[in-house]
Amino acid sequence: MIIEFLRQEHRNIEKLLRVLERELSLFGRAERPDYEVIRAVIAYFEVYPDVYHHPQEDLVFRKLKARDPTAAAGVGDLAAEHRSGAERLRRVAQAVQDVLTDQEIPRQTVDGIVRDFIAHERHHMAMEERVFFPAAITALQPQDWVEIASTLTDQKDPLFSAVVEERFDAVRKHILQLEQEAEAERV
Ligand SMILES: [Fe+2]
Ligand SMILES: [Fe+2]
């Protein structure tokens, strides 16, 4: 079911946030984090949510608004939250870029910017799991889910496809592998 799939994506996102957090903790201890790993995580977040995860959630949210506007209001402005997540990510990418090009940027500033991104992503996902998904499960009718599923797999413009999913899966595995190698080198 679609909600179960979205929850699984959240777990995948959480894994990558943890990678970012681990690298950041090295940075905080004045050690050198693995920038290849950090940049891979950033690149993933630059593509994946916008082309994949958010459009799926937006579809569900549109149905929720139609079925139960009050419950939708309780979720808040989902699109705005997604936009602000993208904005926070841009700040992360810029901060890391500044570090790598030897711009004078205080360690604490970078630390703050990355932590801000991680905290908001977690907060957003927690809200969706606590408020949004249960509201959708309650309010949406079987035909809504059928419609969502058919939009997601639309032949001309699919928002979900097994091929794309496999590709993202491969990217995630690659990042986790890089992280393992980086960890092994540090021991
Ligand atoms: Fe979301
Ligand atoms: Fe989400």
Tab-separated table of C-alpha atoms and ligand atoms in Angstrom:
chain	number	residue	atom	x	y	z
A	1	MET	CA	0.000	0.000	0.000
A	2	ILE	CA	1.123	3.538	-0.797
A	3	ILE	CA	1.388	4.722	2.803
A	4	GLU	CA	3.497	1.705	3.693
A	5	PHE	CA	5.740	2.583	0.785
A	6	LEU	CA	6.068	6.209	1.960
A	7	ARG	CA	6.959	4.967	5.442
A	8	GLN	CA	9.633	2.735	3.947
A	9	GLU	CA	11.040	5.762	2.134
A	10	HIS	CA	11.189	7.605	5.444
A	11	ARG	CA	13.260	4.775	6.884
A	12	ASN	CA	15.593	5.020	3.910
A	13	ILE	CA	15.888	8.772	4.360
A	14	GLU	CA	16.613	8.273	8.067
A	15	LYS	CA	19.521	5.957	7.209
A	16	LEU	CA	21.096	8.673	5.101
A	17	LEU	CA	20.475	11.322	7.747
A	18	ARG	CA	22.344	9.092	10.181
A	19	VAL	CA	25.275	8.868	7.769
A	20	LEU	CA	25.326	12.653	7.538
A	21	GLU	CA	25.147	12.936	11.321
A	22	ARG	CA	28.058	10.525	11.786
A	23	GLU	CA	30.237	12.458	9.369
A	24	LEU	CA	29.244	15.695	11.038
A	25	SER	CA	30.303	14.421	14.450
A	26	LEU	CA	33.852	14.003	13.094
A	27	PHE	CA	33.744	17.526	11.852
A	28	GLY	CA	32.754	18.653	15.339
A	29	ARG	CA	35.755	16.835	16.821
A	30	ALA	CA	38.039	18.685	14.403
A	31	GLU	CA	38.662	15.517	12.406
A	32	ARG	CA	38.246	15.382	8.682
A	33	PRO	CA	34.933	13.926	7.583
A	34	ASP	CA	34.668	12.050	4.315
A	35	TYR	CA	33.471	14.665	1.883
A	36	GLU	CA	32.756	12.129	-0.821
A	37	VAL	CA	30.159	10.595	1.492
A	38	ILE	CA	28.719	13.960	2.490
A	39	ARG	CA	28.426	15.126	-1.095
A	40	ALA	CA	26.805	11.854	-2.136
A	41	VAL	CA	24.174	12.264	0.574
A	42	ILE	CA	23.538	15.867	-0.459
A	43	ALA	CA	23.254	14.848	-4.124
A	44	TYR	CA	20.747	12.183	-3.153
A	45	PHE	CA	18.608	14.676	-1.240
A	46	GLU	CA	18.850	17.146	-4.111
A	47	VAL	CA	17.109	14.718	-6.442
A	48	TYR	CA	15.163	12.074	-4.614
A	49	PRO	CA	12.561	14.000	-2.535
A	50	ASP	CA	11.603	16.430	-5.285
A	51	VAL	CA	11.218	14.004	-8.144
A	52	TYR	CA	9.910	11.134	-6.144
A	53	HIS	CA	8.855	11.271	-2.533
A	54	HIS	CA	7.151	14.668	-2.408
A	55	PRO	CA	5.034	14.262	-5.556
A	56	GLN	CA	3.689	11.017	-4.078
A	57	GLU	CA	2.841	12.708	-0.805
A	58	ASP	CA	1.319	15.671	-2.628
A	59	LEU	CA	-1.070	13.327	-4.440
A	60	VAL	CA	-2.232	11.769	-1.192
A	61	PHE	CA	-2.521	15.199	0.411
A	62	ARG	CA	-4.714	16.490	-2.432
A	63	LYS	CA	-7.130	13.636	-1.847
A	64	LEU	CA	-7.110	14.276	1.885
A	65	LYS	CA	-7.960	17.937	1.310
A	66	ALA	CA	-10.940	16.898	-0.807
A	67	ARG	CA	-12.184	14.262	1.643
A	68	ASP	CA	-11.482	15.968	4.941
A	69	PRO	CA	-10.361	19.606	4.781
A	70	THR	CA	-10.188	19.847	8.581
A	71	ALA	CA	-7.787	16.936	8.842
A	72	ALA	CA	-5.756	18.399	5.971
A	73	ALA	CA	-5.585	21.713	7.817
A	74	GLY	CA	-4.189	19.831	10.800
A	75	VAL	CA	-1.331	18.628	8.599
A	76	GLY	CA	-0.567	22.216	7.599
A	77	ASP	CA	1.045	23.501	4.432
A	78	LEU	CA	2.805	20.401	3.155
A	79	ALA	CA	4.096	22.027	-0.036
A	80	ALA	CA	5.600	24.908	1.955
A	81	GLU	CA	7.327	22.467	4.284
A	82	HIS	CA	8.781	20.633	1.325
A	83	ARG	CA	10.022	23.901	-0.136
A	84	SER	CA	11.653	24.939	3.124
A	85	GLY	CA	13.346	21.533	3.323
A	86	ALA	CA	14.804	22.148	-0.134
A	87	GLU	CA	15.966	25.596	0.987
A	88	ARG	CA	17.689	24.126	4.055
A	89	LEU	CA	19.395	21.588	1.843
A	90	ARG	CA	20.680	24.367	-0.422
A	91	ARG	CA	22.266	25.987	2.628
A	92	VAL	CA	23.906	22.666	3.534
A	93	ALA	CA	25.270	22.259	0.002
A	94	GLN	CA	26.587	25.827	0.032
A	95	ALA	CA	28.244	25.432	3.441
A	96	VAL	CA	29.981	22.217	2.398
A	97	GLN	CA	31.035	23.854	-0.852
A	98	ASP	CA	32.515	26.769	1.136
A	99	VAL	CA	34.491	24.371	3.327
A	100	LEU	CA	35.825	22.517	0.310
A	101	THR	CA	36.868	25.695	-1.481
A	102	ASP	CA	38.618	26.900	1.662
A	103	GLN	CA	36.326	29.791	2.293
A	104	GLU	CA	36.558	31.107	5.810
A	105	ILE	CA	33.516	29.526	7.354
A	106	PRO	CA	33.438	28.738	11.055
A	107	ARG	CA	33.125	25.071	11.898
A	108	GLN	CA	30.235	25.869	14.192
A	109	THR	CA	28.319	27.571	11.406
A	110	VAL	CA	28.574	24.505	9.173
A	111	ASP	CA	27.655	22.294	12.077
A	112	GLY	CA	24.590	24.433	12.811
A	113	ILE	CA	23.419	24.477	9.199
A	114	VAL	CA	23.686	20.698	8.765
A	115	ARG	CA	22.062	20.001	12.126
A	116	ASP	CA	19.232	22.365	11.260
A	117	PHE	CA	18.596	20.405	8.055
A	118	ILE	CA	18.688	17.027	9.805
A	119	ALA	CA	16.420	18.168	12.644
A	120	HIS	CA	13.818	19.612	10.276
A	121	GLU	CA	13.781	16.548	8.061
A	122	ARG	CA	13.169	14.348	11.086
A	123	HIS	CA	10.541	16.673	12.469
A	124	HIS	CA	8.758	16.752	9.115
A	125	MET	CA	8.748	12.970	8.717
A	126	ALA	CA	7.580	12.489	12.302
A	127	MET	CA	4.670	14.873	11.691
A	128	GLU	CA	3.733	12.991	8.534
A	129	GLU	CA	3.775	9.658	10.319
A	130	ARG	CA	1.890	10.968	13.338
A	131	VAL	CA	-0.675	13.259	11.656
A	132	PHE	CA	-0.710	13.064	7.872
A	133	PHE	CA	-0.583	9.331	7.143
A	134	PRO	CA	-3.145	8.290	9.778
A	135	ALA	CA	-5.496	11.082	8.587
A	136	ALA	CA	-5.163	9.856	4.998
A	137	ILE	CA	-5.780	6.252	5.989
A	138	THR	CA	-8.941	7.310	7.824
A	139	ALA	CA	-10.343	9.732	5.247
A	140	LEU	CA	-9.456	8.330	1.838
A	141	GLN	CA	-11.803	5.921	0.116
A	142	PRO	CA	-10.726	2.775	-1.753
A	143	GLN	CA	-11.268	4.531	-5.096
A	144	ASP	CA	-8.877	7.331	-4.007
A	145	TRP	CA	-6.092	4.816	-3.502
A	146	VAL	CA	-6.846	3.244	-6.868
A	147	GLU	CA	-6.657	6.665	-8.524
A	148	ILE	CA	-3.432	7.543	-6.719
A	149	ALA	CA	-1.882	4.239	-7.715
A	150	SER	CA	-2.838	4.729	-11.355
A	151	THR	CA	-1.453	8.299	-11.376
A	152	LEU	CA	1.771	7.052	-9.827
A	153	THR	CA	2.245	4.462	-12.511
A	154	ASP	CA	0.938	6.583	-15.403
A	155	GLN	CA	2.652	5.269	-18.521
A	156	LYS	CA	3.578	8.672	-19.911
A	157	ASP	CA	4.726	10.346	-16.712
A	158	PRO	CA	5.118	7.828	-13.908
A	159	LEU	CA	5.814	9.102	-10.401
A	160	PHE	CA	6.722	5.602	-9.450
A	161	SER	CA	8.452	2.945	-11.451
A	162	ALA	CA	10.290	-0.177	-10.437
A	163	VAL	CA	13.234	0.845	-12.632
A	164	VAL	CA	13.618	4.250	-10.995
A	165	GLU	CA	13.116	2.713	-7.566
A	166	GLU	CA	15.891	0.219	-8.255
A	167	ARG	CA	18.187	3.010	-9.350
A	168	PHE	CA	17.613	5.005	-6.162
A	169	ASP	CA	18.075	1.825	-4.194
A	170	ALA	CA	21.439	1.308	-5.871
A	171	VAL	CA	22.465	4.889	-5.065
A	172	ARG	CA	21.535	4.415	-1.409
A	173	LYS	CA	23.490	1.182	-1.222
A	174	HIS	CA	26.448	2.889	-2.832
A	175	ILE	CA	26.367	5.690	-0.241
A	176	LEU	CA	26.119	3.215	2.656
A	177	GLN	CA	29.017	1.295	1.160
A	178	LEU	CA	31.117	4.465	0.871
A	179	GLU	CA	30.314	5.240	4.482
A	180	GLN	CA	31.411	1.780	5.595
A	181	GLU	CA	34.687	2.173	3.744
A	182	ALA	CA	35.238	5.613	5.264
A	183	GLU	CA	34.558	4.186	8.733
A	184	ALA	CA	36.933	1.280	8.133
A	185	GLU	CA	39.692	3.644	7.060
A	186	ARG	CA	39.272	5.699	10.201
A	187	VAL	CA	39.685	2.749	12.565
B	1	FE	FE	6.996	15.221	3.175
B	2	FE	FE	7.685	12.274	3.710
